[in-house]
Short mmCIF file of C-alpha atoms in Angstrom, two decimals:
data_model
loop_
_atom_site.label_atom_id
_atom_site.label_comp_id
_atom_site.label_asym_id
_atom_site.label_seq_id
_atom_site.Cartn_x
_atom_site.Cartn_y
_atom_site.Cartn_z
CA MET J 1 35.08 5.64 -85.94
CA ALA J 2 31.75 3.49 -85.80
CA ALA J 3 28.84 4.93 -84.17
CA ALA J 4 29.01 2.44 -81.30
CA GLU J 5 32.66 3.25 -80.76
CA ARG J 6 31.83 6.93 -80.49
CA GLU J 7 29.06 6.18 -77.97
CA GLY J 8 31.39 4.15 -75.87
CA GLU J 9 33.73 6.86 -75.97
CA LEU J 10 31.25 9.41 -74.86
CA GLN J 11 30.08 7.12 -72.06
CA ARG J 12 33.65 6.67 -70.80
CA LYS J 13 34.23 10.54 -71.06
CA SER J 14 30.88 11.15 -69.10
CA LEU J 15 31.86 8.60 -66.43
CA LYS J 16 35.19 9.87 -65.81
CA GLU J 17 33.90 13.57 -65.53
CA LYS J 18 31.40 12.61 -62.97
CA ALA J 19 33.98 10.79 -60.98
CA ARG J 20 36.39 13.68 -61.33
CA LEU J 21 33.97 16.02 -59.97
CA ARG J 22 33.25 14.03 -56.95
CA LEU J 23 36.91 13.24 -56.36
CA ARG J 24 37.98 17.01 -56.49
CA ALA J 25 35.22 17.75 -53.75
CA PHE J 26 37.08 15.21 -51.35
CA ASP J 27 40.69 16.50 -52.24
CA VAL J 28 42.58 17.25 -49.01
CA GLY J 29 45.70 18.54 -50.82
CA ASP J 30 48.76 18.86 -48.57
CA ARG J 31 46.50 19.32 -45.26
CA PHE J 32 48.02 16.16 -43.61
CA SER J 33 51.42 16.58 -44.97
CA ARG J 34 53.13 18.20 -42.08
CA LEU J 35 52.33 15.60 -39.45
CA PRO J 36 55.28 14.39 -37.68
CA LEU J 37 54.88 10.81 -38.87
CA PRO J 38 57.04 8.81 -41.41
CA LYS J 39 55.51 9.29 -44.81
CA ALA J 40 54.10 6.66 -47.60
CA SER J 41 51.92 6.96 -50.33
CA VAL J 42 49.75 4.38 -52.50
CA LEU J 43 48.31 5.02 -56.16
CA LEU J 44 44.62 4.20 -56.53
CA PRO J 45 44.67 3.60 -60.24
CA LEU J 46 41.20 3.89 -61.73
CA VAL J 47 40.43 2.45 -65.24
CA VAL J 48 37.38 2.54 -67.25
CA ARG J 49 36.40 -0.82 -68.86
CA GLU J 50 33.27 -2.19 -70.60
CA GLY J 51 31.57 1.14 -69.19
CA ARG J 52 32.47 0.67 -65.57
CA LEU J 53 35.07 1.98 -63.45
CA HIS J 54 37.73 -0.54 -62.20
CA LEU J 55 40.34 -0.30 -59.66
CA LEU J 56 43.89 -1.89 -60.00
CA PHE J 57 45.35 -3.83 -57.28
CA THR J 58 48.74 -5.67 -56.95
CA VAL J 59 49.73 -8.66 -55.02
CA ARG J 60 52.88 -8.54 -53.00
CA SER J 61 55.85 -10.84 -53.77
CA MET J 62 56.14 -13.92 -51.59
CA GLN J 63 59.96 -12.82 -51.41
CA LEU J 64 58.98 -9.66 -49.42
CA ARG J 65 59.78 -9.76 -45.73
CA ARG J 66 56.65 -7.48 -44.89
CA SER J 67 53.03 -8.82 -45.73
CA PRO J 68 54.11 -11.24 -48.62
CA GLY J 69 51.23 -12.42 -50.77
CA GLN J 70 48.95 -9.68 -49.62
CA VAL J 71 46.73 -7.57 -51.80
CA CYS J 72 47.62 -3.84 -52.04
CA PHE J 73 47.84 -0.75 -54.37
CA PRO J 74 51.08 0.34 -55.95
CA GLY J 75 52.90 2.54 -53.26
CA GLY J 76 55.65 2.66 -50.75
CA LYS J 77 57.60 4.80 -48.56
CA ARG J 78 58.69 8.48 -49.41
CA GLU J 79 62.08 9.00 -50.48
CA ALA J 80 64.35 12.20 -50.05
CA ALA J 81 63.94 13.12 -53.80
CA ASP J 82 60.14 12.97 -53.82
CA LYS J 83 58.56 16.40 -53.90
CA ASP J 84 55.23 15.35 -52.36
CA GLU J 85 52.85 12.39 -51.78
CA ILE J 86 51.93 12.37 -55.53
CA ASP J 87 55.61 12.03 -56.55
CA THR J 88 56.10 9.01 -54.10
CA ALA J 89 52.87 7.27 -55.46
CA LEU J 90 53.82 7.59 -59.19
CA ARG J 91 57.57 6.62 -58.52
CA GLU J 92 56.44 3.65 -56.75
CA ALA J 93 53.86 2.47 -59.50
CA LYS J 94 56.68 2.98 -62.12
CA GLU J 95 59.07 0.70 -60.14
CA GLU J 96 56.51 -1.89 -59.25
CA VAL J 97 54.26 -2.39 -62.31
CA GLY J 98 55.85 -0.28 -65.15
CA LEU J 99 53.28 2.45 -64.97
CA GLN J 100 54.96 5.73 -66.46
CA PRO J 101 54.06 8.71 -64.38
CA GLU J 102 53.01 10.68 -67.56
CA LYS J 103 50.15 8.21 -68.30
CA VAL J 104 48.43 8.90 -64.95
CA GLU J 105 45.94 11.64 -64.82
CA VAL J 106 46.22 12.39 -61.14
CA ILE J 107 42.84 13.79 -59.72
CA CYS J 108 43.37 14.12 -55.78
CA ARG J 109 44.65 13.20 -52.52
CA LEU J 110 42.06 11.51 -50.20
CA VAL J 111 42.25 11.65 -46.38
CA PRO J 112 45.38 9.39 -45.41
CA GLY J 113 45.29 6.47 -43.07
CA ILE J 114 48.01 5.15 -40.47
CA ASP J 115 49.63 1.69 -41.24
CA LYS J 116 50.67 -0.92 -38.58
CA MET J 117 54.24 0.62 -38.88
CA ASN J 118 52.68 4.05 -37.99
CA HIS J 119 53.39 5.50 -41.46
CA LEU J 120 51.16 8.22 -42.64
CA VAL J 121 49.67 6.61 -45.87
CA THR J 122 48.26 9.29 -48.34
CA PRO J 123 46.11 7.72 -51.07
CA VAL J 124 46.56 9.43 -54.47
CA VAL J 125 43.89 8.87 -57.02
CA GLY J 126 44.59 8.66 -60.77
CA PHE J 127 43.07 7.72 -64.14
CA ILE J 128 44.92 5.23 -66.14
CA GLU J 129 44.24 4.12 -69.71
CA ASP J 130 42.34 0.85 -70.29
CA THR J 131 45.20 -0.02 -72.77
CA PHE J 132 47.93 -0.09 -69.79
CA GLN J 133 49.65 -3.39 -69.58
CA ALA J 134 51.36 -3.79 -66.49
CA THR J 135 54.89 -5.20 -66.29
CA PRO J 136 55.47 -6.46 -62.61
CA ASN J 137 58.76 -6.19 -60.98
CA PRO J 138 59.03 -9.80 -59.68
CA ASP J 139 61.04 -8.65 -56.60
CA GLU J 140 57.95 -6.62 -55.42
CA VAL J 141 54.82 -7.84 -57.25
CA SER J 142 53.55 -11.29 -58.08
CA ASP J 143 50.22 -10.42 -59.81
CA VAL J 144 48.12 -7.53 -60.99
CA PHE J 145 44.37 -7.43 -61.26
CA VAL J 146 41.29 -5.00 -61.49
CA VAL J 147 38.02 -5.02 -59.56
CA PRO J 148 34.75 -3.25 -60.57
CA LEU J 149 34.84 -0.22 -58.03
CA GLU J 150 31.09 -0.94 -57.40
CA TYR J 151 32.19 -4.29 -55.69
CA PHE J 152 33.03 -2.04 -52.66
CA ILE J 153 29.40 -1.11 -52.49
CA LYS J 154 27.55 -4.24 -53.34
CA PRO J 155 30.13 -6.99 -52.60
CA LEU J 156 29.28 -10.71 -53.10
CA ASN J 157 31.51 -12.18 -50.42
CA TYR J 158 32.27 -9.85 -47.56
CA LYS J 159 33.03 -10.09 -43.76
CA THR J 160 34.60 -8.06 -40.94
CA VAL J 161 37.72 -9.30 -39.22
CA PRO J 162 38.97 -8.10 -35.96
CA TYR J 163 42.23 -6.18 -35.85
CA LYS J 164 44.58 -4.57 -33.50
CA SER J 165 44.81 -1.02 -34.88
CA SER J 166 48.14 1.07 -34.78
CA SER J 167 46.87 2.86 -31.65
CA GLY J 168 46.64 -0.49 -29.93
CA SER J 169 42.77 -0.75 -29.74
CA LEU J 170 40.80 -3.68 -31.06
CA THR J 171 38.63 -2.69 -34.25
CA TRP J 172 36.87 -4.39 -36.97
CA MET J 173 38.33 -4.42 -40.64
CA HIS J 174 36.66 -4.84 -43.94
CA CYS J 175 37.69 -7.90 -45.63
CA PHE J 176 36.42 -8.71 -49.28
CA THR J 177 36.81 -11.84 -51.31
CA TYR J 178 36.85 -11.21 -55.00
CA ASP J 179 36.67 -14.11 -57.65
CA ASP J 180 38.66 -13.06 -60.74
CA GLN J 181 37.20 -14.71 -63.73
CA GLU J 182 40.23 -13.74 -65.97
CA HIS J 183 42.75 -15.17 -63.45
CA LYS J 184 40.45 -18.02 -62.20
CA ILE J 185 41.56 -17.16 -58.71
CA SER J 186 40.25 -15.58 -55.63
CA PHE J 187 41.80 -12.29 -54.05
CA LYS J 188 41.26 -11.24 -50.53
CA ILE J 189 41.33 -7.58 -50.19
CA TRP J 190 41.33 -6.17 -46.52
CA GLY J 191 43.13 -3.88 -44.16
CA LEU J 192 44.11 -0.44 -45.09
CA THR J 193 43.79 -1.48 -48.78
CA ALA J 194 40.30 -2.22 -48.31
CA HIS J 195 39.62 0.81 -46.16
CA PHE J 196 40.70 3.01 -49.19
CA ALA J 197 38.95 1.21 -51.76
CA VAL J 198 35.76 1.54 -49.44
CA PHE J 199 36.21 5.31 -49.18
CA LEU J 200 36.90 5.64 -52.78
CA ALA J 201 33.55 3.82 -53.92
CA LEU J 202 31.73 5.93 -51.21
CA VAL J 203 32.94 9.10 -52.63
CA ILE J 204 32.63 8.22 -56.20
CA PHE J 205 29.10 6.62 -56.18
CA GLY J 206 27.57 8.56 -52.98
CA GLU J 207 25.46 5.31 -52.17
CA ARG J 208 24.94 3.44 -48.99
CA PRO J 209 26.74 -0.01 -49.16
CA THR J 210 25.18 -3.35 -48.22
CA TYR J 211 27.37 -3.50 -45.29
CA GLU J 212 27.88 -1.17 -42.15
CA VAL J 213 30.71 1.56 -42.58
CA ASP J 214 32.19 3.81 -39.71
CA TYR J 215 30.95 7.08 -41.51
CA ASP J 216 28.17 9.57 -41.57
CA LEU J 217 27.42 9.18 -45.06
CA ASP J 218 25.61 12.43 -45.12
CA ASN J 219 28.76 14.30 -44.03
CA LEU J 220 31.44 11.80 -45.57
CA LEU J 221 34.37 13.99 -45.69
CA SER J 222 34.18 15.47 -42.41
CA SER J 223 33.30 12.14 -40.73
CA ALA J 224 36.53 10.62 -42.36
CA GLU J 225 38.69 13.50 -41.26
CA ASP J 226 37.28 13.01 -37.63
CA ASN J 227 38.10 9.24 -37.83
CA PHE J 228 41.67 10.00 -38.84
CA TRP J 229 42.11 12.63 -36.05
CA ASN J 230 40.82 10.15 -33.49
CA LEU J 231 43.10 7.60 -34.65
CA TYR J 232 46.07 10.07 -34.74
CA ALA J 233 45.30 11.14 -30.96
CA SER J 234 44.94 7.73 -29.69
CA LEU J 235 48.35 6.82 -31.33
CA HIS J 236 49.78 10.01 -29.93
CA GLU J 237 48.46 9.04 -26.42
CA ARG J 238 50.03 5.60 -26.88
CA LYS J 239 53.37 6.99 -27.65
CA LYS J 240 53.07 9.19 -24.62
CA SER J 241 52.19 6.72 -22.19
CA SER J 242 54.97 4.38 -23.41
CA LEU J 243 57.75 6.88 -22.70
#
């Protein structure tokens, strides 16, 4: 192995190790697993390319009934055979993009979100090899691409969009447009997908982004959990009031 290659390998290992340490401090384990909501999981696949962390995304097939053409992470609803949220995320990633479960180094589960169908969505973070070649299932996925993780700290094209949350209140959502040079196409990343990407970037880099976020950055984990419980409580109230 040439000296330059060895140095690159060391840098990659150091980058991964720093990220692992940060992520493990934010691992929520099964703390939210027993909430009485239908369960879903997404895999947030991290890959080191050209000395930088990147995040892999998919584009939903135009044939799908729900959210066709939208950018998301590999993932879906829990099935009876899944042991936990990690199982769900790995199974769905295999089905959607041909990622073998044994090729994922799972690091942690982060604070979940609640989607517009009122599923409890758990983000599972894992490292994949930079040699991974996606084989998208055309029934579910039309494209696969990666974005440098730091784009979610210092985006070139960012705005907020108004959105009616699952609890019925009007809120603002992050919306990123990423110009992919390889595909010569722009991808719009927003909604719960952007929410998870932002939180992941904040956890790993520990930096203040160039836009406003709804967290106390000095107490990131506790403020993320508070935000979740506030959303969950308002959803619960809305369910009660509609009975």
